[in-house]
mmCIF file of C-alpha atoms in Angstrom:
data_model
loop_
_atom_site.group_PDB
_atom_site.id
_atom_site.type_symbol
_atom_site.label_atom_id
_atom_site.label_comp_id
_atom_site.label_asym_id
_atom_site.label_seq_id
_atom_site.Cartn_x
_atom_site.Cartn_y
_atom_site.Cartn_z
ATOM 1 C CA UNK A 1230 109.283 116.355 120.056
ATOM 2 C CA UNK A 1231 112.412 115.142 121.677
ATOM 3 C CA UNK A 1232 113.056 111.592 122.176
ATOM 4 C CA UNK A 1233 114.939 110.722 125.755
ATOM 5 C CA UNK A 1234 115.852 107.581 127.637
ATOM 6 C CA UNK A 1235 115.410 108.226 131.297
ATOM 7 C CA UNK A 1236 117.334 105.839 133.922
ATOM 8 C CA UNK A 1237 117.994 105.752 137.197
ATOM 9 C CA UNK A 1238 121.754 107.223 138.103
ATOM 10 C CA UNK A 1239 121.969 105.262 141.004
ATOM 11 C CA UNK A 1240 121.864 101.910 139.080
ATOM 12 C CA UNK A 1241 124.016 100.506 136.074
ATOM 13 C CA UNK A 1242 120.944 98.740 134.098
ATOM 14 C CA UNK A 1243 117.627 98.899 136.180
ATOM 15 C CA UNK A 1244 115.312 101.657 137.308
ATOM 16 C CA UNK A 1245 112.590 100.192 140.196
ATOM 17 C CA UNK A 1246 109.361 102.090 140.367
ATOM 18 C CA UNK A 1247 106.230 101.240 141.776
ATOM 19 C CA UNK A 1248 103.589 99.378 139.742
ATOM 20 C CA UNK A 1249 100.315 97.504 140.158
ATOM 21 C CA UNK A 1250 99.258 94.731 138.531
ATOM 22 C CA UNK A 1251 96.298 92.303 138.444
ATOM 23 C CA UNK A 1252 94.617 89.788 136.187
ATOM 24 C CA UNK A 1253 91.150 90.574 134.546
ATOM 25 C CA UNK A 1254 88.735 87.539 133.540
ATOM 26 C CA UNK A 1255 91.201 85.514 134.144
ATOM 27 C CA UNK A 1256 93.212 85.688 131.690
ATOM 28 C CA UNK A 1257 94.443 89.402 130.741
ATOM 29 C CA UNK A 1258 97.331 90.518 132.532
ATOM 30 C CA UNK A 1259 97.308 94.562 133.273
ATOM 31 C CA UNK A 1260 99.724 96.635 134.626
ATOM 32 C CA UNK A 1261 100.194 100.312 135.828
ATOM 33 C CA UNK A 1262 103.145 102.639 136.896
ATOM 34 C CA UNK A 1263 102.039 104.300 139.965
ATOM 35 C CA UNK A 1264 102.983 108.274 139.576
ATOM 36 C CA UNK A 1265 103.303 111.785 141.592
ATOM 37 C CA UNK A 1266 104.291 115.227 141.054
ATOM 38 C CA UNK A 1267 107.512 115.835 139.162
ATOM 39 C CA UNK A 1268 110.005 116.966 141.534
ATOM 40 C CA UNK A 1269 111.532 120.120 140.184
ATOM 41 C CA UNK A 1270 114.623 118.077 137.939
ATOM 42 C CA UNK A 1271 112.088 116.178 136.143
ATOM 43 C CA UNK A 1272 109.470 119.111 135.895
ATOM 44 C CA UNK A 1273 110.712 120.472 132.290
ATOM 45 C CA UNK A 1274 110.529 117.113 130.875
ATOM 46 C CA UNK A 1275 106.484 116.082 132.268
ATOM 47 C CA UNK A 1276 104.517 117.264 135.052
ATOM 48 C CA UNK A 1277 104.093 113.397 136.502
ATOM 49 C CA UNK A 1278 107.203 111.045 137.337
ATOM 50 C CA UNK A 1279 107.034 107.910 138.099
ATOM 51 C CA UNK A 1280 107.412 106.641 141.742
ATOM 52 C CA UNK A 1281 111.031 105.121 141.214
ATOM 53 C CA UNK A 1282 112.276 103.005 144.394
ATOM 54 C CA UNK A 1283 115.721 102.554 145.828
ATOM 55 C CA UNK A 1284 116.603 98.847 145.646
ATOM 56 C CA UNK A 1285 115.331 98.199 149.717
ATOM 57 C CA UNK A 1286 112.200 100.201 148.597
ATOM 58 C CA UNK A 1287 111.905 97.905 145.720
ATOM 59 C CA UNK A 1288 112.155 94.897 148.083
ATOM 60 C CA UNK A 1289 109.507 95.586 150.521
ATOM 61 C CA UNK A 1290 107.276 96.937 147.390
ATOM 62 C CA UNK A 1291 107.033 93.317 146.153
ATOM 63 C CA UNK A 1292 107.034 92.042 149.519
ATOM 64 C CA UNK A 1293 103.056 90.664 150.113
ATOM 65 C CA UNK A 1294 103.075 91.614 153.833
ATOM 66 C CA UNK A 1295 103.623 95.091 152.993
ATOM 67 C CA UNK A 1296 100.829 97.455 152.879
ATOM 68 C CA UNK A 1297 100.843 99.255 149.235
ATOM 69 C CA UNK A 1298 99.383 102.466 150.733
ATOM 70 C CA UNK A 1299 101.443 102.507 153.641
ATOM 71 C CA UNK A 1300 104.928 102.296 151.602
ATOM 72 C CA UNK A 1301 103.924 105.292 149.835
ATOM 73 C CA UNK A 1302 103.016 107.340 152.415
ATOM 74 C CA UNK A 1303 106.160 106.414 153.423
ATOM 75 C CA UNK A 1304 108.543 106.907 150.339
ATOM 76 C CA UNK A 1305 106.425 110.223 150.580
ATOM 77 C CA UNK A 1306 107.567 112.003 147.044
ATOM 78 C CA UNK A 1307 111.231 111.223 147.595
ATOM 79 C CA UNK A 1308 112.735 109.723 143.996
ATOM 80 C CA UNK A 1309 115.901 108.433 143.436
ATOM 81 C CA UNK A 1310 118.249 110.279 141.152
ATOM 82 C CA UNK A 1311 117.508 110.185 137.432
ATOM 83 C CA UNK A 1312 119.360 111.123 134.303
ATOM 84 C CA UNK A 1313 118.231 112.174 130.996
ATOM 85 C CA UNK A 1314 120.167 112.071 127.209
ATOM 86 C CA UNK A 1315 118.504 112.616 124.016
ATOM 87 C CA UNK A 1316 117.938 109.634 121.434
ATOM 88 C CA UNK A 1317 117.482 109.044 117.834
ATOM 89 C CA UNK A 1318 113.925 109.548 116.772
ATOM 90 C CA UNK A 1319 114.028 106.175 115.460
ATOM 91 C CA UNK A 1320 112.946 104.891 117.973
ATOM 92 C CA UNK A 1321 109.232 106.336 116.824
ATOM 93 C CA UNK A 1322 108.612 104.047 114.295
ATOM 94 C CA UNK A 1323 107.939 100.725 115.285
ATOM 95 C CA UNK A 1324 109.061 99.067 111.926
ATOM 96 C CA UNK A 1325 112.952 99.810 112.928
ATOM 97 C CA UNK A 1326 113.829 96.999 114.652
ATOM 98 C CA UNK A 1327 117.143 96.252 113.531
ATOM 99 C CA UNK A 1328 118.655 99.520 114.552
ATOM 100 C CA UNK A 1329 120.763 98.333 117.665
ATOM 101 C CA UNK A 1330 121.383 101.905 119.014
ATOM 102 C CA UNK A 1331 117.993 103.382 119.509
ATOM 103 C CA UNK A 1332 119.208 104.401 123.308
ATOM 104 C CA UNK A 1333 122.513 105.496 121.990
ATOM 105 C CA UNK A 1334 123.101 109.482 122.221
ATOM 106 C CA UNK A 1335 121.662 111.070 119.375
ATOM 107 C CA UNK A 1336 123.964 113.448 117.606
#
């Protein structure tokens, strides 16, 4: 298995994609990444990609007037740009916490 770390070219830090969330009984907070088809770039890495949004996409997706369904209709299966590099395995193992360089480039 080969780890990556997957961002967004387009922006320096952050990668927008669509989500839902809602609260269950009241008091459990839930959250989902809404997906499509890989486009053919991300296609050798998973046959799903997440719905990633342009920063005006990501705007009017948390914008309450908006209808949900409607926006993705139409943001049809366009994606932003993303990039890919390979990263220690580390990463794996939730007892390394110290290591500061789990997104650095593995060798």
């Amino acid at each position: 298995m080969v780890n990556l770390f997957i961002k967004c070219q387009e922006f320096a830090v952050l990668t927008a994609v669509a989500a839902i969330w809602d609260v269950w009984q009241g008091e459990i907070f839930s959250c989902a990444i809404i997906t499509q088809p890989a486009t053919p770039s991300f296609a050798p890495l998973h046959d799903r990609m997440p719905v990633s949004l342009t920063l005006e996409q990501a705007k009017r997706w948390i914008d309450p007037t908006e209808n949900a369904a409607d926006l993705l209709n139409e943001f049809g299966h366009a994606s932003v740009a993303l990039t890919e590099r390979r990263i220690s395995k580390s990463v794996n193992n939730a007892r390394n916490k110290e290591d500061p360089i789990f997104i650095d480039e593995a060798a």
